[in-house]
Amino acid sequence: MIQVPRGTQDILPKESYKWQFIEKKLHEIAKNYNYDEIRTPMFESTDLFVRAVGGSTDIVNKEMYTFQDKGDRSLTLRPEGTAPVARSYIENKMQHNVEQPVKLFYVAPMFRYERKQKGRYRQFVQFGVEAIGVEDPLIDVEILSMLMHIYQSFGLKNLKLVINSIGDIDSRTQYNKALVEHFSPRIDEFCHDCQTRIDSNPMRILDCKKDHDHELVKSAPRIYDYLNDESKAYFETVKAKLDELDIKYEVDYNLVRGLDYYTHTAFELMSDAEGFGAITTLCGGGRYNGLLEMIDGPAKTGIGFALSIERLLLALEAEGIDIPENKGIDIYVCTMTDQARDTAGTLLHKLRSRGVSADMDYENRKLKAQMKDADRKKARYTIVLGEDELQSSQAELKEMATGETKKLSFEEIINTLEEL
Ligand code: HAM
């Protein structure tokens, strides 16, 4: 039997209403903050991710779904949304838009060849936002406040916002030098990946899951001490504004993020909820001041975050928060005879074309079973069509919640439901 590919899932109707609810809310919150939707292709030139996300990252080295197309181009299913949005900003010359920053959001599937684990999929849906074109701590704070707003609006409580500053390119270069000096003498005690990271991207050693508890990780120099005055001032302003808004956070100097494009503000939102699982990160993001230039764009800066709906759902489940089910249909038409079934078909056609949601029995079931079906479909009203009803073109419209009935012509039934 052919099965769904490893690390992917079917989202069946008993779950898809939750996705609809979440996506609708995310669209509404994006609108509150004045972010507009962007849709980019599901695949891009491989080169985009190699240059933007970084050749030394796990994403590029191990996790990309890369293939040659029939024209011998190397393409990659997008593993994340920031690089494609940056590519589109450059290609569509959005730096000339009258309004800056350009504020965009997306809800889109991403693909990473990762080991399957609770909360980790090979295809997952990210909601992400990007504000590109202006460097201002106020925008960093807007992004962080939107992030917290999203999670809190679902009623989640066990949240921990962790922030750090990676500084500008200059600070980062100084810091990387210090890390190389710190780790080099004993790098052979570290995992194979870290032994490569010391040359390609020493900061990533701080984030290694295998070497997390090594004493040298704990005693590593702190990035804060290597931030130049400008970077420090930027970080201090962001923190002060977060305090003003009473947005709670912790500073973690070891937070470096898994993608290479970050500068200054970097952050992750974690779930503290019991039962959420081992992967506690709900959302990650940060500022990326050099990214556009890295892919031949203008010297414009940006900041954003992305969360996966899969992990948001896990967090809701862990905190016992239910998502309201979709409402049922407006009317269920029960039928007693074959002829009544024909008439019901015509009636449904008219009801639906006037915007009323309606259904009937297609399995020739007994009236009792049809009533049960109407209940299952959460029908607000029912009618029963038999010979009398066909002759008189009238039926008893029954409101299921109250049991109240009213005899009406078919046309009156349609009009009543359309008005409701
Ligand atoms: P990221 O940290 O790689 O950042 O991913 C962001 C979020 O996507 C994670 O916090 C998690 O919720 C979700 N996620 C990542 N991998 C998986 C997976 N395999 N299964 C389920 N969920 C996953 C980025 O992607 C950046 N583009 C975020 C960003 C936007 N930075 C600036 N702007």
XYZ file of C-alpha atoms in Angstrom, residues 196-416:
221
model
C 33.783 21.937 10.812
C 31.853 24.830 12.369
C 34.991 26.223 13.977
C 36.149 27.172 10.459
C 32.849 27.916 8.772
C 30.724 29.486 11.514
C 32.084 29.241 15.075
C 28.967 30.795 16.621
C 26.984 27.702 15.707
C 29.022 25.653 18.228
C 27.089 27.469 20.971
C 23.879 26.092 19.535
C 25.011 22.480 19.062
C 22.599 19.961 20.525
C 25.293 17.330 21.067
C 27.869 19.554 22.758
C 25.386 21.659 24.647
C 26.745 20.668 28.068
C 30.459 20.890 27.307
C 32.224 23.108 29.855
C 33.765 25.194 27.069
C 30.299 26.045 25.770
C 29.323 27.191 29.223
C 32.502 29.245 29.685
C 32.497 30.673 26.137
C 32.911 34.426 25.698
C 29.611 36.317 25.665
C 28.613 38.034 22.459
C 27.433 41.055 24.414
C 31.031 41.842 25.362
C 31.966 42.012 21.671
C 29.137 44.240 20.506
C 30.381 47.625 19.362
C 28.768 50.735 20.836
C 26.239 51.050 18.053
C 25.099 47.432 18.323
C 24.893 47.655 22.106
C 22.833 50.833 21.907
C 20.472 49.215 19.391
C 19.938 46.202 21.657
C 19.447 48.363 24.752
C 16.796 50.434 22.950
C 14.919 47.317 21.828
C 14.940 45.966 25.399
C 13.845 49.287 26.896
C 10.915 49.508 24.487
C 9.905 45.922 25.249
C 9.943 46.856 28.953
C 7.768 49.875 28.214
C 5.205 47.623 26.557
C 5.498 45.123 29.392
C 6.555 42.365 26.995
C 8.415 39.829 29.129
C 11.640 38.277 27.804
C 14.854 36.609 28.874
C 18.250 37.378 27.377
C 20.250 34.304 26.317
C 23.736 35.172 25.067
C 24.043 31.727 23.503
C 21.027 32.196 21.233
C 22.565 32.378 17.760
C 19.830 30.883 15.509
C 20.404 28.273 12.828
C 20.532 30.524 9.779
C 23.474 32.724 8.799
C 21.701 35.924 7.814
C 20.982 37.315 11.277
C 22.401 40.549 12.701
C 21.385 42.498 15.827
C 18.088 41.295 17.326
C 17.584 37.510 17.301
C 14.839 35.735 19.196
C 12.916 32.523 19.787
C 9.645 31.834 21.504
C 9.565 28.654 23.553
C 6.739 26.671 25.091
C 7.064 25.718 28.746
C 3.917 23.594 28.663
C 4.181 20.113 30.077
C 3.514 17.568 27.370
C 4.586 19.857 24.523
C 7.527 17.612 23.737
C 11.265 17.898 23.441
C 11.404 20.512 20.696
C 10.317 23.526 22.647
C 10.746 26.208 19.990
C 7.469 27.606 18.720
C 8.810 30.414 16.631
C 12.095 32.014 15.604
C 13.246 35.143 13.912
C 15.496 38.157 13.889
C 16.991 41.061 12.029
C 18.938 40.493 8.813
C 20.783 43.621 7.797
C 23.182 42.128 5.256
C 20.875 39.592 3.623
C 19.713 41.595 0.617
C 23.247 42.564 -0.321
C 24.326 38.918 0.036
C 21.991 38.138 -2.854
C 22.946 41.159 -4.973
C 20.191 43.441 -3.692
C 20.221 46.997 -2.395
C 21.626 47.840 1.049
C 18.237 47.464 2.719
C 17.690 45.878 6.106
C 14.912 43.642 7.354
C 13.484 41.764 10.297
C 10.894 39.016 10.635
C 9.858 35.757 12.229
C 8.258 32.478 11.282
C 6.238 29.941 13.226
C 4.843 26.618 12.160
C 1.163 25.899 12.496
C 2.035 22.297 13.412
C 3.852 23.440 16.568
C 1.208 26.015 17.388
C -1.359 23.198 17.335
C 0.838 21.092 19.628
C 1.092 23.994 22.062
C -2.697 24.431 22.051
C -3.123 20.724 22.706
C -0.537 20.760 25.496
C -2.394 23.620 27.209
C -5.797 21.987 26.666
C -7.120 24.813 24.476
C -9.907 23.775 22.089
C -10.533 25.318 18.716
C -14.208 25.968 17.955
C -15.577 23.500 15.446
C -17.017 24.734 12.174
C -20.719 25.433 12.340
C -22.963 22.886 10.690
C -25.171 23.219 7.621
C -28.286 25.412 7.437
C -30.724 22.706 6.355
C -30.930 18.948 5.856
C -33.633 17.697 3.506
C -35.020 14.269 4.493
C -36.835 12.233 1.847
C -39.444 9.425 1.958
C -39.730 8.371 -1.706
C -37.654 8.235 -4.883
C -39.627 11.094 -6.333
C -39.013 13.120 -3.188
C -35.294 12.518 -3.643
C -35.529 14.064 -7.116
C -37.379 17.087 -5.783
C -34.869 17.376 -2.918
C -32.056 17.506 -5.488
C -33.722 20.462 -7.234
C -34.463 22.176 -3.936
C -30.835 21.793 -2.798
C -29.666 23.336 -6.064
C -31.874 26.406 -5.457
C -30.912 26.704 -1.773
C -27.200 26.480 -2.466
C -27.321 28.961 -5.311
C -28.928 31.440 -2.884
C -26.076 30.962 -0.393
C -27.758 28.473 1.949
C -25.707 25.446 2.969
C -27.775 22.315 2.479
C -27.471 18.545 2.230
C -29.588 15.400 1.918
C -29.359 11.617 2.135
C -27.823 9.817 -0.845
C -28.002 6.297 0.561
C -31.751 5.652 0.626
C -31.737 5.392 4.403
C -34.784 5.186 6.668
C -36.128 8.472 8.040
C -34.646 7.805 11.509
C -31.179 7.302 10.040
C -31.570 10.456 7.965
C -32.447 12.420 11.119
C -29.347 11.047 12.795
C -27.343 12.148 9.785
C -28.863 15.637 10.046
C -27.713 15.751 13.683
C -24.233 14.600 12.768
C -24.040 17.343 10.157
C -25.236 19.835 12.775
C -28.135 20.942 10.596
C -29.904 23.998 11.980
C -33.171 23.119 10.214
C -34.701 20.020 8.610
C -37.665 19.311 6.362
C -39.140 15.945 5.420
C -40.383 15.445 1.854
C -43.043 12.746 1.229
C -45.944 12.443 -1.203
C -48.085 15.097 0.566
C -45.292 17.626 0.512
C -44.636 17.066 -3.195
C -48.318 17.554 -3.980
C -48.726 20.714 -1.912
C -45.196 22.102 -2.545
C -45.124 22.808 1.185
C -43.184 21.315 4.091
C -42.745 21.689 7.866
C -39.549 23.651 8.496
C -38.237 22.351 11.830
C -35.695 24.236 13.911
C -33.590 21.496 15.462
C -32.519 23.350 18.608
C -36.083 24.250 19.728
C -38.165 21.633 17.939
C -40.396 24.461 16.639
C -42.040 23.851 13.264
C -43.646 26.084 10.653
C -45.527 25.005 7.531
C -44.134 26.925 4.543
C -44.069 26.659 0.758
C -40.749 25.554 -0.789
C -40.187 29.115 -2.009
C -40.865 30.513 1.472
C -38.412 28.017 2.960
C -35.722 29.193 0.564
C -36.478 32.856 1.318
C -36.517 32.331 5.097
